[in-house]
Structures are given as C-alpha cells and as structure tokens.
mmCIF file of C-alpha atoms in Angstrom:
data_model
loop_
_atom_site.group_PDB
_atom_site.id
_atom_site.type_symbol
_atom_site.label_atom_id
_atom_site.label_comp_id
_atom_site.label_asym_id
_atom_site.label_seq_id
_atom_site.Cartn_x
_atom_site.Cartn_y
_atom_site.Cartn_z
ATOM 1 C CA ALA A 1 1.861 -34.864 42.702
ATOM 2 C CA GLN A 2 1.860 -30.903 43.777
ATOM 3 C CA SER A 3 1.708 -29.945 47.111
ATOM 4 C CA VAL A 4 1.287 -26.832 48.617
ATOM 5 C CA THR A 5 3.176 -27.048 52.884
ATOM 6 C CA GLN A 6 2.558 -23.668 54.997
ATOM 7 C CA PRO A 7 4.189 -25.083 58.054
ATOM 8 C CA ASP A 8 2.739 -22.624 60.855
ATOM 9 C CA ILE A 9 -0.245 -23.435 62.088
ATOM 10 C CA HIS A 10 -1.116 -20.350 64.030
ATOM 11 C CA ILE A 11 1.612 -17.050 64.376
ATOM 12 C CA THR A 12 1.196 -14.911 67.102
ATOM 13 C CA VAL A 13 2.557 -11.073 66.075
ATOM 14 C CA SER A 14 2.876 -7.718 67.966
ATOM 15 C CA GLU A 15 0.613 -4.920 66.499
ATOM 16 C CA GLY A 16 3.359 -2.657 64.326
ATOM 17 C CA ALA A 17 5.865 -5.531 64.268
ATOM 18 C CA SER A 18 6.468 -7.159 60.920
ATOM 19 C CA LEU A 19 5.129 -10.825 59.624
ATOM 20 C CA GLU A 20 6.318 -13.433 57.141
ATOM 21 C CA LEU A 21 4.324 -16.658 56.397
ATOM 22 C CA ARG A 22 6.032 -19.826 55.181
ATOM 23 C CA CYS A 23 4.983 -21.763 52.386
ATOM 24 C CA ASN A 24 6.549 -24.210 50.021
ATOM 25 C CA TYR A 25 5.131 -25.842 46.923
ATOM 26 C CA SER A 26 6.024 -28.710 44.945
ATOM 27 C CA TYR A 27 4.802 -28.187 41.169
ATOM 28 C CA GLY A 28 7.129 -29.642 38.070
ATOM 29 C CA ALA A 29 6.768 -26.686 35.699
ATOM 30 C CA THR A 30 6.850 -23.012 36.660
ATOM 31 C CA PRO A 31 4.194 -22.223 39.027
ATOM 32 C CA TYR A 32 1.379 -19.486 39.830
ATOM 33 C CA LEU A 33 1.503 -18.730 43.105
ATOM 34 C CA PHE A 34 -1.317 -17.068 45.212
ATOM 35 C CA TRP A 35 -2.338 -15.971 48.667
ATOM 36 C CA TYR A 36 -5.672 -15.390 49.893
ATOM 37 C CA VAL A 37 -6.646 -14.101 53.234
ATOM 38 C CA GLN A 38 -10.119 -15.279 55.100
ATOM 39 C CA SER A 39 -11.645 -13.542 57.829
ATOM 40 C CA PRO A 40 -13.078 -14.655 60.370
ATOM 41 C CA GLY A 41 -17.183 -15.473 58.602
ATOM 42 C CA GLN A 42 -15.871 -14.031 54.993
ATOM 43 C CA GLY A 43 -15.082 -15.448 51.966
ATOM 44 C CA LEU A 44 -11.323 -15.621 50.276
ATOM 45 C CA GLN A 45 -10.153 -12.843 48.737
ATOM 46 C CA LEU A 46 -7.063 -12.444 46.926
ATOM 47 C CA LEU A 47 -3.792 -10.889 48.266
ATOM 48 C CA LEU A 48 -1.560 -11.208 45.126
ATOM 49 C CA LYS A 49 -0.627 -13.622 43.012
ATOM 50 C CA TYR A 50 2.603 -14.372 41.278
ATOM 51 C CA PHE A 51 2.920 -15.609 37.251
ATOM 52 C CA SER A 52 6.392 -14.549 36.222
ATOM 53 C CA GLY A 53 8.811 -11.296 35.204
ATOM 54 C CA ASP A 54 10.240 -10.180 38.795
ATOM 55 C CA THR A 55 9.894 -12.619 41.918
ATOM 56 C CA LEU A 56 8.472 -9.603 44.416
ATOM 57 C CA VAL A 57 5.006 -9.299 43.838
ATOM 58 C CA GLN A 58 2.738 -6.352 45.593
ATOM 59 C CA GLY A 59 -0.891 -6.940 46.759
ATOM 60 C CA ILE A 60 -3.002 -5.423 48.705
ATOM 61 C CA LYS A 61 -3.202 -4.093 52.268
ATOM 62 C CA GLY A 62 0.591 -3.201 52.067
ATOM 63 C CA PHE A 63 1.690 -7.056 51.163
ATOM 64 C CA GLU A 64 4.678 -8.442 49.304
ATOM 65 C CA ALA A 65 5.606 -11.504 48.692
ATOM 66 C CA GLU A 66 8.800 -12.971 47.306
ATOM 67 C CA PHE A 67 9.267 -16.579 45.018
ATOM 68 C CA LYS A 68 12.335 -18.163 45.235
ATOM 69 C CA ARG A 69 12.582 -21.209 43.265
ATOM 70 C CA SER A 70 15.643 -22.622 44.188
ATOM 71 C CA GLN A 71 14.156 -22.717 47.078
ATOM 72 C CA SER A 72 10.274 -23.363 45.953
ATOM 73 C CA SER A 73 8.611 -21.081 48.296
ATOM 74 C CA PHE A 74 6.534 -18.270 47.906
ATOM 75 C CA ASN A 75 6.646 -15.869 51.674
ATOM 76 C CA LEU A 76 4.656 -13.511 51.976
ATOM 77 C CA ARG A 77 5.543 -10.379 54.146
ATOM 78 C CA LYS A 78 3.840 -7.270 56.036
ATOM 79 C CA PRO A 79 6.439 -4.789 56.999
ATOM 80 C CA SER A 80 3.578 -3.448 60.013
ATOM 81 C CA VAL A 81 0.442 -5.780 60.856
ATOM 82 C CA HIS A 82 -2.091 -3.881 61.843
ATOM 83 C CA TRP A 83 -5.198 -5.503 63.958
ATOM 84 C CA SER A 84 -7.807 -5.874 61.033
ATOM 85 C CA ASP A 85 -5.207 -8.111 59.276
ATOM 86 C CA ALA A 86 -5.700 -11.178 61.805
ATOM 87 C CA ALA A 87 -7.165 -13.330 59.549
ATOM 88 C CA GLU A 88 -5.918 -17.218 57.803
ATOM 89 C CA TYR A 89 -3.885 -16.312 55.385
ATOM 90 C CA PHE A 90 -3.864 -19.081 52.491
ATOM 91 C CA CYS A 91 -1.410 -19.919 50.081
ATOM 92 C CA ALA A 92 -2.154 -21.541 46.845
ATOM 93 C CA VAL A 93 -0.358 -23.134 43.931
ATOM 94 C CA GLY A 94 -2.480 -23.740 40.474
ATOM 95 C CA ARG A 95 -1.905 -26.965 38.445
ATOM 96 C CA SER A 96 -3.330 -26.932 35.197
ATOM 97 C CA MET A 97 -5.328 -29.915 33.918
ATOM 98 C CA ASP A 98 -5.823 -30.236 30.423
ATOM 99 C CA SER A 99 -8.295 -27.410 29.615
ATOM 100 C CA SER A 100 -9.242 -27.191 33.070
ATOM 101 C CA TYR A 101 -7.292 -26.292 35.908
ATOM 102 C CA LYS A 102 -7.380 -25.748 39.646
ATOM 103 C CA LEU A 103 -6.060 -24.363 42.627
ATOM 104 C CA ILE A 104 -4.786 -26.789 45.304
ATOM 105 C CA PHE A 105 -4.661 -25.123 48.466
ATOM 106 C CA GLY A 106 -1.899 -25.065 51.802
ATOM 107 C CA SER A 107 -3.458 -25.731 55.204
ATOM 108 C CA GLY A 108 -3.961 -22.129 55.735
ATOM 109 C CA THR A 109 -1.554 -20.544 58.910
ATOM 110 C CA ARG A 110 -3.986 -18.086 61.254
ATOM 111 C CA LEU A 111 -2.400 -15.132 62.152
ATOM 112 C CA LEU A 112 -2.801 -13.042 65.478
ATOM 113 C CA VAL A 113 -2.325 -9.829 66.211
ATOM 114 C CA ARG A 114 -1.379 -8.852 69.835
ATOM 115 C CA PRO A 115 -2.539 -5.772 70.871
ATOM 116 C CA ASP B 1 -16.669 -8.151 47.449
ATOM 117 C CA SER B 2 -15.217 -9.710 44.945
ATOM 118 C CA GLY B 3 -18.579 -9.789 42.994
ATOM 119 C CA VAL B 4 -19.307 -13.750 42.797
ATOM 120 C CA THR B 5 -22.395 -13.987 44.800
ATOM 121 C CA GLN B 6 -23.608 -17.394 46.454
ATOM 122 C CA THR B 7 -27.127 -18.087 48.450
ATOM 123 C CA PRO B 8 -27.774 -19.167 50.961
ATOM 124 C CA LYS B 9 -25.116 -17.940 53.337
ATOM 125 C CA HIS B 10 -26.221 -20.401 55.445
ATOM 126 C CA LEU B 11 -28.110 -23.924 55.369
ATOM 127 C CA ILE B 12 -29.200 -26.548 58.192
ATOM 128 C CA THR B 13 -30.256 -29.753 57.124
ATOM 129 C CA ALA B 14 -30.769 -33.417 58.396
ATOM 130 C CA THR B 15 -28.713 -36.221 56.868
ATOM 131 C CA GLY B 16 -30.354 -37.916 54.281
ATOM 132 C CA GLN B 17 -30.832 -34.914 52.892
ATOM 133 C CA ARG B 18 -30.686 -33.050 49.608
ATOM 134 C CA VAL B 19 -29.238 -29.376 48.578
ATOM 135 C CA THR B 20 -28.530 -26.940 46.432
ATOM 136 C CA LEU B 21 -26.858 -24.501 46.232
ATOM 137 C CA ARG B 22 -26.073 -21.713 44.367
ATOM 138 C CA CYS B 23 -23.324 -19.194 42.162
ATOM 139 C CA SER B 24 -23.832 -16.547 40.555
ATOM 140 C CA PRO B 25 -19.964 -15.673 38.833
ATOM 141 C CA ARG B 26 -18.099 -12.037 37.964
ATOM 142 C CA SER B 27 -19.791 -10.549 34.931
ATOM 143 C CA GLU B 28 -17.324 -10.853 32.826
ATOM 144 C CA ASP B 29 -16.074 -14.787 33.844
ATOM 145 C CA LEU B 30 -17.251 -17.907 31.960
ATOM 146 C CA SER B 31 -14.837 -20.701 34.431
ATOM 147 C CA VAL B 32 -16.740 -21.413 37.863
ATOM 148 C CA TYR B 33 -15.367 -23.657 40.684
ATOM 149 C CA TRP B 34 -16.387 -25.380 43.529
ATOM 150 C CA TYR B 35 -14.361 -25.755 47.029
ATOM 151 C CA GLN B 36 -15.548 -27.491 49.518
ATOM 152 C CA GLN B 37 -13.584 -26.519 52.864
ATOM 153 C CA SER B 38 -13.956 -28.452 56.105
ATOM 154 C CA LEU B 39 -11.711 -28.909 59.091
ATOM 155 C CA ASP B 40 -9.912 -32.139 57.975
ATOM 156 C CA GLN B 41 -9.808 -31.457 54.597
ATOM 157 C CA GLY B 42 -9.052 -28.083 54.143
ATOM 158 C CA LEU B 43 -9.952 -26.371 50.938
ATOM 159 C CA GLN B 44 -10.369 -29.025 48.250
ATOM 160 C CA PHE B 45 -10.670 -28.710 44.542
ATOM 161 C CA LEU B 46 -14.768 -29.836 43.494
ATOM 162 C CA ILE B 47 -15.191 -29.608 39.915
ATOM 163 C CA HIS B 48 -14.400 -26.924 37.238
ATOM 164 C CA TYR B 49 -17.330 -25.449 34.524
ATOM 165 C CA TYR B 50 -17.002 -23.838 31.436
ATOM 166 C CA ASN B 51 -19.330 -22.060 29.512
ATOM 167 C CA GLY B 52 -21.639 -25.158 30.637
ATOM 168 C CA GLU B 53 -19.580 -27.819 29.824
ATOM 169 C CA GLU B 54 -17.833 -29.830 32.400
ATOM 170 C CA ARG B 55 -14.067 -29.572 31.808
ATOM 171 C CA ALA B 56 -12.689 -30.958 35.442
ATOM 172 C CA LYS B 57 -13.377 -32.937 38.469
ATOM 173 C CA GLY B 58 -11.513 -33.509 41.971
ATOM 174 C CA ASN B 59 -12.687 -35.311 45.547
ATOM 175 C CA ILE B 60 -16.263 -34.468 44.698
ATOM 176 C CA LEU B 61 -18.289 -37.250 45.599
ATOM 177 C CA GLU B 62 -21.047 -39.728 43.661
ATOM 178 C CA ARG B 63 -23.822 -37.911 45.414
ATOM 179 C CA PHE B 64 -22.624 -34.805 44.340
ATOM 180 C CA SER B 65 -23.062 -33.554 41.218
ATOM 181 C CA ALA B 66 -23.021 -29.685 40.163
ATOM 182 C CA GLN B 67 -23.987 -28.203 36.648
ATOM 183 C CA GLN B 68 -23.770 -24.516 34.491
ATOM 184 C CA PHE B 69 -26.507 -22.959 33.066
ATOM 185 C CA PRO B 70 -27.156 -20.486 29.726
ATOM 186 C CA ASP B 71 -26.657 -17.201 32.010
ATOM 187 C CA LEU B 72 -23.846 -18.970 33.714
ATOM 188 C CA HIS B 73 -24.527 -19.302 37.449
ATOM 189 C CA SER B 74 -24.092 -22.717 38.704
ATOM 190 C CA GLU B 75 -25.368 -25.125 40.957
ATOM 191 C CA LEU B 76 -24.107 -27.448 43.509
ATOM 192 C CA ASN B 77 -26.094 -30.084 44.254
ATOM 193 C CA LEU B 78 -25.561 -32.368 47.345
ATOM 194 C CA SER B 79 -28.003 -35.637 48.274
ATOM 195 C CA SER B 80 -28.230 -38.508 50.768
ATOM 196 C CA LEU B 81 -26.238 -35.926 52.548
ATOM 197 C CA GLU B 82 -24.573 -37.080 55.530
ATOM 198 C CA LEU B 83 -22.271 -35.861 58.828
ATOM 199 C CA GLY B 84 -18.894 -35.612 56.957
ATOM 200 C CA ASP B 85 -20.542 -33.225 54.754
ATOM 201 C CA SER B 86 -20.884 -30.449 56.353
ATOM 202 C CA ALA B 87 -18.591 -27.249 55.408
ATOM 203 C CA LEU B 88 -18.343 -24.642 53.734
ATOM 204 C CA TYR B 89 -19.119 -24.307 49.733
ATOM 205 C CA PHE B 90 -16.618 -21.703 47.758
ATOM 206 C CA CYS B 91 -17.680 -20.921 44.472
ATOM 207 C CA ALA B 92 -14.987 -19.495 42.639
ATOM 208 C CA SER B 93 -14.918 -17.834 38.904
ATOM 209 C CA SER B 94 -12.539 -16.406 36.478
ATOM 210 C CA VAL B 95 -12.724 -15.737 33.135
ATOM 211 C CA THR B 96 -10.352 -18.678 31.177
ATOM 212 C CA PRO B 97 -9.336 -21.317 33.069
ATOM 213 C CA GLN B 98 -5.754 -20.178 33.880
ATOM 214 C CA GLU B 99 -6.885 -16.637 34.811
ATOM 215 C CA THR B 100 -7.353 -15.424 38.348
ATOM 216 C CA GLN B 101 -10.181 -16.979 40.059
ATOM 217 C CA TYR B 102 -12.031 -14.631 42.682
ATOM 218 C CA PHE B 103 -14.232 -16.380 45.517
ATOM 219 C CA GLY B 104 -17.707 -15.394 47.114
ATOM 220 C CA PRO B 105 -18.588 -15.660 50.730
ATOM 221 C CA GLY B 106 -19.385 -19.080 50.512
ATOM 222 C CA THR B 107 -22.936 -22.173 52.093
ATOM 223 C CA ARG B 108 -22.016 -23.096 55.257
ATOM 224 C CA LEU B 109 -24.090 -26.174 55.324
ATOM 225 C CA LEU B 110 -24.223 -27.905 58.262
ATOM 226 C CA VAL B 111 -25.951 -31.533 58.948
ATOM 227 C CA LEU B 112 -27.092 -32.927 61.815
#
C-alpha cells in the first residue's frame, strides 16, 4: 500500500539557519509528490510539486525539494529560515484510483524557529 | 488565498446532531475533494466528486455523505455526530483528477 513517512515530528532551527525536512514514500509507479504547509489556523498551501523531469524542484517562499528515486525520498530544503516559516509541513503522494485521484499525506513535521 | 472557500469556519454542535459543511471550488475546477484532519488519524481522504459525479470514496463513515451540485459547489453532510468526529474538514479542488489540488481554509468542527 502507498504510504508517506515523515520521520521528524518536530524540528527546531535558528532563524537564518538552513533547513531540511525529510520525506520518504512507498509507491509502485512514478509518484506525483507534493509539499504543503499549514500555518496555525490556516489551510494547506502548496509549496511545490514534482510530476516528472528535473528532480530538483523550486517552490514558493524560497523552498526547494529533490526527488531521489533510489532513496524513495523527496526532502524539502531551504537555505535560510525566516521566523515566518514556523508552521507544519506535510509531504504527500498522489495516487490514481480508476477515474479518481487522492493525496496520501505524511503525518507532518512541525517546524519551530528560534529567534 | 487558494480561491477555494469553505463555510462555516467554525462549528460547535452536540452529539447526535447533523451538520452541513459547504465548499466552493476555484472557478476553473471540476473536481472537489474532502479530507478530514484529526489528531489521531492525521489527514485522511474522504471522498472525491468530479463534475457532479462521485468518483471515489476513502475512509468516509456511513454517517457521512456528500454531493456536488450543478454549480460545482459541494456539501459534506455529517449526521449522528460523535465526539470523535471533532476535526478539521478540508475541501480541495482541481481542474481534473490528476491536477494539483488547492485547499480551502477548512471548517473546524467541535462536537460536545
């Protein structure tokens, strides 16, 4: 069965430091991969997505992610974290089902930013 | 702002009651999805509609039902509510089933 694992429940970084959030997936075919961010009391905002092509994907707010098929990973990175990046981050894989489609989400990683 | 709207933003009700959550997709989108976010289950897919037609069901209880209307807005009906139904309910929409899903702000349901 398809699944997404985000091994880190919480991560704390200092403002200005670099960030890497881990995501591993289990999916038989070539996956569609996504990172969403949820700020407190807010909905889910799409940061970036990978469908095919270049394995390094650029997103909004200075985020990027790299698809590594050999490691079944799609880690999210940012070179310099801002206090406003404090939020919960969800990795997701898209799964096709006959004439439908759904997202399977990881359990999320909560990012705390130290001033 | 994703362009997906959900009402109400918050809902407090009692066990055994019935509520209706409403979602308006982006103007160009034909697909509407419902997801539930709870502390113990995380984000779970509930149901998918495309152009008024149900396409797939996920972990949706029999007490829950949904529909998509001709103007493409969707409603999620939750009945015989239990304490465990307290959660954040998200609607998402996309142009076609395999396109990117854009999420609304959610409806936070509290069952007392």
